[in-house]
XYZ file of C-alpha atoms in Angstrom:
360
model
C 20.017 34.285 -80.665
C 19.015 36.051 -77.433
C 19.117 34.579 -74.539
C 17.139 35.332 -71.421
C 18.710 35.909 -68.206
C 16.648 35.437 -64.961
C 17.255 37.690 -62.271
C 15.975 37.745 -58.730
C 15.409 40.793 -56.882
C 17.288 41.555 -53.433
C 14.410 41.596 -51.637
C 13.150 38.367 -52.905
C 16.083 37.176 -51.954
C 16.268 38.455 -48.713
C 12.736 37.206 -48.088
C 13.760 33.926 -49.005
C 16.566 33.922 -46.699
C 14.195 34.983 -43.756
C 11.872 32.281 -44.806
C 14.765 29.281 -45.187
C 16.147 30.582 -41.425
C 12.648 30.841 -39.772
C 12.636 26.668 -41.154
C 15.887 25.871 -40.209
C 14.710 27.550 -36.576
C 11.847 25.236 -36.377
C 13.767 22.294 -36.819
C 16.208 22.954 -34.750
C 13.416 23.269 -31.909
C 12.464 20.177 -32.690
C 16.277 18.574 -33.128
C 16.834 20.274 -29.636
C 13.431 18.551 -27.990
C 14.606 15.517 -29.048
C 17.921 15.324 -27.794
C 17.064 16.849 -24.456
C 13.949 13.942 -23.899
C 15.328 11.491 -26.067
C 11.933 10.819 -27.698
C 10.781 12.062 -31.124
C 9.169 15.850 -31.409
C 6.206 14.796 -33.690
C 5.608 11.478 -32.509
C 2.961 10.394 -34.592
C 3.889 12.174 -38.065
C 7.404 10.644 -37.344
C 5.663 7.385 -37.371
C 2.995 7.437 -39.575
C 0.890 4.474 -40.189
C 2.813 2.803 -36.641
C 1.289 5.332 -34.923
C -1.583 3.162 -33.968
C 1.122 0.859 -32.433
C 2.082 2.877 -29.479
C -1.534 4.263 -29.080
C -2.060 0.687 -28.442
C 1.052 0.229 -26.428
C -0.302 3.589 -24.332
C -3.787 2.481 -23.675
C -3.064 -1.057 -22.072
C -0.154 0.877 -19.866
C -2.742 3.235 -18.799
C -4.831 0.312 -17.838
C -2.276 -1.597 -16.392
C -1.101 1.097 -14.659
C -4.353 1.964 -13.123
C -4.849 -1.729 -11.493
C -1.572 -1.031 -9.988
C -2.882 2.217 -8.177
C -5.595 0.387 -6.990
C -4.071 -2.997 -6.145
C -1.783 -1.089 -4.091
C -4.783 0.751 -2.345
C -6.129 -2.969 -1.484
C -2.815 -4.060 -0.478
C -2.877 -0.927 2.361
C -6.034 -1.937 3.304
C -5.409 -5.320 3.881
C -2.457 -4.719 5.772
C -4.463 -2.507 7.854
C -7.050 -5.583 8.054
C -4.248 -8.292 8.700
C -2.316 -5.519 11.546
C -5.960 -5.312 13.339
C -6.567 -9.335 13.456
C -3.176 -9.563 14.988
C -4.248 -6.957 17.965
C -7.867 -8.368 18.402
C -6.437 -12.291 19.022
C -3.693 -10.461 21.327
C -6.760 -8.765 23.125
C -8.313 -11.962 23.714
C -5.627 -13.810 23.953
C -4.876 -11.702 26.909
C -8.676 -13.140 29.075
C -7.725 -16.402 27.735
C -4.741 -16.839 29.726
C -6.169 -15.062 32.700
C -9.364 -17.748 32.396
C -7.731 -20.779 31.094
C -6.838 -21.532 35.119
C -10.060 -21.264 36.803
C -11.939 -22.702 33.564
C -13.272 -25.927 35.710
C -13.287 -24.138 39.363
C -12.280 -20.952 40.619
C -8.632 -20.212 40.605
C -6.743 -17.420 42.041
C -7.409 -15.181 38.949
C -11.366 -15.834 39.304
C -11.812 -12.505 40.530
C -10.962 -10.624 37.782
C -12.502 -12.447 35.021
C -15.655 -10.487 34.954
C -13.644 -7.470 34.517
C -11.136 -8.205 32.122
C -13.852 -9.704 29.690
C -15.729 -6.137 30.018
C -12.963 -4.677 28.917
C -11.849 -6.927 26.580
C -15.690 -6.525 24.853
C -15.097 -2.401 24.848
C -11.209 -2.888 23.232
C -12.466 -5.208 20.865
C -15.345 -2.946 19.603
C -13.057 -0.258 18.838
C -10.517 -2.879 17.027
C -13.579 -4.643 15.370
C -15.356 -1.427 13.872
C -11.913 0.411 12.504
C -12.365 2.022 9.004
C -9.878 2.598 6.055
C -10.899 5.549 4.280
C -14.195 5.838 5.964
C -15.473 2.522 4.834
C -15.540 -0.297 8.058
C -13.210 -3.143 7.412
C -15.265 -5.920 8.855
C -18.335 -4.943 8.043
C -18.427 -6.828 5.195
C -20.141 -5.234 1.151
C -22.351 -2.970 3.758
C -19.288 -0.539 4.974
C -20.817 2.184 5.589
C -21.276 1.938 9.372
C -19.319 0.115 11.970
C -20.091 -3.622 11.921
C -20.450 -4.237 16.387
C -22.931 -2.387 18.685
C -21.374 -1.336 21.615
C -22.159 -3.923 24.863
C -24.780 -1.215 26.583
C -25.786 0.236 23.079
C -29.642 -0.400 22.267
C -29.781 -1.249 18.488
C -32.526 0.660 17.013
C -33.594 -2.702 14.618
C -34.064 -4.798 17.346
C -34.755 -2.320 20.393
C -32.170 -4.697 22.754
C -28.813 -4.255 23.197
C -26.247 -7.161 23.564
C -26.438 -7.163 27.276
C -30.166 -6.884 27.792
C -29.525 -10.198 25.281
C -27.359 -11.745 27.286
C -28.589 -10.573 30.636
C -31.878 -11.811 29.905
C -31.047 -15.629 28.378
C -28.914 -15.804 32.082
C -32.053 -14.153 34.108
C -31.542 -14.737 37.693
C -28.612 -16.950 37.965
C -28.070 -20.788 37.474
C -29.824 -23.709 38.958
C -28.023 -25.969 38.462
C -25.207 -27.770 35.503
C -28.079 -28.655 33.514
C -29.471 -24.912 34.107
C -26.142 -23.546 33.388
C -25.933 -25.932 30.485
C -29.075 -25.213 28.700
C -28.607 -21.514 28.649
C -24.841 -21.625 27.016
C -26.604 -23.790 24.810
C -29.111 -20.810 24.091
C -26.500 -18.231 24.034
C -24.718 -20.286 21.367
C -27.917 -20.186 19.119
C -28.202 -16.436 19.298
C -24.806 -15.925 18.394
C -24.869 -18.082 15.286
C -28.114 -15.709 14.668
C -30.291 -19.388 14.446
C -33.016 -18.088 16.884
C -36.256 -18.478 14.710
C -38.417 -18.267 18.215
C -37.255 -14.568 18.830
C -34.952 -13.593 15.845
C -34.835 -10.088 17.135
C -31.998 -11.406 20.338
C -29.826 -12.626 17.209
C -26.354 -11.553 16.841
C -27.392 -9.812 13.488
C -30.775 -8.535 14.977
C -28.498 -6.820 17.995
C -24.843 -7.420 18.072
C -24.324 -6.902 14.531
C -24.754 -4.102 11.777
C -22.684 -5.157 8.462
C -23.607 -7.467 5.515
C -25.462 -10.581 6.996
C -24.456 -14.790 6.018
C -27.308 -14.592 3.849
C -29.410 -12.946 2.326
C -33.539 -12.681 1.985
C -33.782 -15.401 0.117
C -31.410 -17.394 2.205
C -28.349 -17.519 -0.182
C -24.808 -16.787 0.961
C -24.334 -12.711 0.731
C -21.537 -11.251 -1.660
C -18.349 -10.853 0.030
C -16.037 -7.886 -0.677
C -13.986 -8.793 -3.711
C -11.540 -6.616 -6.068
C -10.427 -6.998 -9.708
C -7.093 -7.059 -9.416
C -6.225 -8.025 -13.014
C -7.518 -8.920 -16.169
C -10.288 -11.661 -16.046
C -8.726 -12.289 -12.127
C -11.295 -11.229 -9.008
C -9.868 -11.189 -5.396
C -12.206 -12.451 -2.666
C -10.510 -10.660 0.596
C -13.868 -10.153 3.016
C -13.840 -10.845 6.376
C -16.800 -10.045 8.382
C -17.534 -9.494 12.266
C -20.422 -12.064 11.631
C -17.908 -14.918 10.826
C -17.739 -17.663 13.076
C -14.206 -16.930 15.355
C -15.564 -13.420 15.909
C -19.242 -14.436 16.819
C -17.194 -17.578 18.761
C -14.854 -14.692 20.741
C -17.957 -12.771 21.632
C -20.019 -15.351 22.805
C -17.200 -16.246 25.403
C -16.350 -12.995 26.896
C -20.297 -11.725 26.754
C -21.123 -14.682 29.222
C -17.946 -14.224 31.364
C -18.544 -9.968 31.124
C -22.283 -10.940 32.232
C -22.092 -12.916 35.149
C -19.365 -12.517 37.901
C -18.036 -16.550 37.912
C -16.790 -16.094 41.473
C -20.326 -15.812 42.412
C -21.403 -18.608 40.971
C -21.656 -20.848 43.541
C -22.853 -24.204 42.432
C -19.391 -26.317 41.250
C -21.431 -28.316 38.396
C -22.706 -24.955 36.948
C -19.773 -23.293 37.477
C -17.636 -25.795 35.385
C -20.820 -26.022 32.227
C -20.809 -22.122 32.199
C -17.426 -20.887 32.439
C -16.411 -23.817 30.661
C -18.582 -22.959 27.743
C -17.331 -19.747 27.799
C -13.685 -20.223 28.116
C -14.141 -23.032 25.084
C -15.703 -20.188 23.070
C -12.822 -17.587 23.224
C -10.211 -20.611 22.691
C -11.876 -21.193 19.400
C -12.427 -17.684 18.492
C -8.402 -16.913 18.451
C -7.831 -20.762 16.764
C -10.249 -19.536 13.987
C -8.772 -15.721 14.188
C -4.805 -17.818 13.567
C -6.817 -19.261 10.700
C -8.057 -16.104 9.481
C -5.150 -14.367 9.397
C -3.481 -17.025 7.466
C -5.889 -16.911 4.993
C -5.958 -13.522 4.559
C -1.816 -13.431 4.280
C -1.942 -16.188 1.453
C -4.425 -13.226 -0.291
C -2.054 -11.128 0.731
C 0.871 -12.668 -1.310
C -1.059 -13.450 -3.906
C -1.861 -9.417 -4.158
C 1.941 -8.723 -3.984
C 2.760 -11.057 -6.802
C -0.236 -9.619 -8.895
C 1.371 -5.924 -8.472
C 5.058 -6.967 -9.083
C 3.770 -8.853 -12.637
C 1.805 -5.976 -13.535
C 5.297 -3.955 -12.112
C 7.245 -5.616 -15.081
C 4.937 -5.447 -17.247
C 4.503 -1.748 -16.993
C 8.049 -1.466 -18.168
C 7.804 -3.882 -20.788
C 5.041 -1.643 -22.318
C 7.521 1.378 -21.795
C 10.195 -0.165 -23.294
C 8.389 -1.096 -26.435
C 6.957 2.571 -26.331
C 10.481 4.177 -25.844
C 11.586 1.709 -29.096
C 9.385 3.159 -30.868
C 8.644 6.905 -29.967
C 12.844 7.123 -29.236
C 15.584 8.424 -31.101
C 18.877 8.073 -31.548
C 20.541 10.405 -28.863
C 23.710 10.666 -31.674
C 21.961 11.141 -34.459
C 20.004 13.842 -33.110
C 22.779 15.603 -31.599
C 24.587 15.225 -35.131
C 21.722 16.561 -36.731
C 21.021 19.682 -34.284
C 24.767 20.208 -35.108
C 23.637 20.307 -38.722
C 20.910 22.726 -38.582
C 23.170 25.417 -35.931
C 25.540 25.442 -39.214
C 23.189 25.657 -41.864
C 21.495 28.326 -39.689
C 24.658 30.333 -38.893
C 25.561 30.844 -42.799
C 21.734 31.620 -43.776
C 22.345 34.324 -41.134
C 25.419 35.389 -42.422
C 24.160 35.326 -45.948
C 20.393 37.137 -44.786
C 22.759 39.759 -42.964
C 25.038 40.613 -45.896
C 21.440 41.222 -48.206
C 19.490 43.313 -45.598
C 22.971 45.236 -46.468
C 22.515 45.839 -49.721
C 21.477 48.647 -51.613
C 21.303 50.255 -55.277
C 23.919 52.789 -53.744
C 26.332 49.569 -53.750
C 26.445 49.263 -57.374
C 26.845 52.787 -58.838
């Protein structure tokens, strides 16, 4: 009986040996990826049907991530916000205390009153109409210009500016406490933008360029809001048309109009300056207020990121479990490969050396 004897040709074999090293050379790539990142080289062949797992895992850290980028972008801008409302109360703060002494007759400091409310007015329009990235901070959903016309500024809407307002309601002077009366009274109409007779003198006809109370149709106007998590909206406006800014500017427009040393009947001394004084006390009790409100949004912001924080490395954790490998195993099995690859060398070396010659 014959029996056949298979041979296989040295350069068949040599091929092979080429082909088995070129292998062992890609997985050893791989094996050498792996151990260097600690995460698998063909993530989702290496998982197979899982694989929709971490795309999963991927897609709500990308979108969890993201509401952190922009959380913390609202949390710089409210800072910014909170920082200013601390300098505008100071700024008033600072005619309050000069006023607060000659608020029912003149006082040493009545001199100076006039002066320091001008100024105060020009400080707080450059506090008041400060921008974050070009859009105004109290200016309310319409930030795309500064909210507060300058005192001597004619606002093209209403073709007055806020001291032709104010100059005019106090005309030639006072005649009197119920004169003197009468006109705060006015003044504190215009401000709370309730003048039907002649709507264009209204604080948001002259004084005022942002997002209004309300709107046409007389419903309250959005206010600036931001999702700052899933199914959770953050309602952080505040406006130059709220009530302890319109309050602040009432009080230092009629002390920054009228020079209260001049004034020089006592009765209409005491229901103007009074007035006036009154108004820039309860514009910095309502800014404390503000600013208060705004910190509580403020922590509330900080605790949103630092969940969303932890949960970001939850989701990376659970990715790492599953996209990971075994730093040991890896290294054991790169160790592996190097030898297998060294003797297929060896062997693929000793072939490419042979020849017919050899054998005769």
């Amino acid at each position: 009986m014959t029996t056949p004897i298979s041979t296989v040709s040295t350069l068949q074999a040599l091929l092979t040996r080429r082909r088995i090293a070129a292998d062992l050379q890609d997985q050893m790539g791989r094996a050498s990826q792996e151990v260097s990142t600690g995460t698998r080289a063909d993530v989702y062949r290496s998982l197979g049907m899982r694989s929709a797992e971490t795309l999963a895992l991927r897609a709500r850290m990308d979108r969890n991530a993201g509401l952190i980028a922009s959380n913390q972008v609202l949390g710089n801008r409210m800072e910014m916000m909170a920082e200013l409302l601390g300098v505008i109360r100071g700024t008033a703060q600072g005619v309050l205390d000069l006023a607060i002494s000659s608020r029912d007759a003149p006082g040493a400091t009545v001199e100076a009153m006039q002066t320091a409310a001008r100024t105060a007015l020009d400080q707080l329009q450059s506090q008041i109409n400060a921008s974050y990235h070009g859009a105004a901070l109290f200016a309310g959903v319409d930030s795309g210009q500064p909210p507060l016309q300058g005192w001597d500024e004619v606002n093209p809407r209403s073709g007055l500016s806020p001291r032709d307002v104010v100059e005019g309601v106090i005309g030639g002077g006072f005649t009197g406490a119920a004169d003197a009366a009468a006109k705060a009274a006015e003044l504190e109409t215009i401000f709370a933008s309730a003048d039907a007779g002649q709507p264009a003198r209204n604080f948001e006809a002259t004084f005022y360029n942002g997002t209004p109370r309300l709107d046409a149709g007389g419903a309250p106007s959005p206010r600036l809001t931001a999702h700052v998590e899933e199914g959770v909206t953050l309602s952080y406006g505040v406006q130059a048309n709220d009530a302890p800014f319109t309050e602040l500017l009432r009080g230092l427009s009629m002390l920054a109009a009228t020079d209260p040393a001049q004034i020089a009947d006592p009765d209409a001394y005491r229901a103007w300056v009074g007035a006036a004084v009154d108004a820039v006390s309860a514009g910095v009790e309502g800014l404390i207020e503000t600013e208060a409100r705004l910190g509580g949004q403020q922590q509330l912001l900080a605790q949103t990121i630092a969940t969303q924080t932890d949960r970001n490395d939850l989701y990376n954790s659970q990715i790492l479990s599953l996209e990971g490998v075994d730093p040991y195993e890896a290294a054991s099995r790169l160790s592996t490969l190097q030898t297998q690859l060294e003797a297929t060398y060896a062997v693929t070396a000793r072939l490419s050396r042979l020849s017919f010659l050899n054998f005769m």
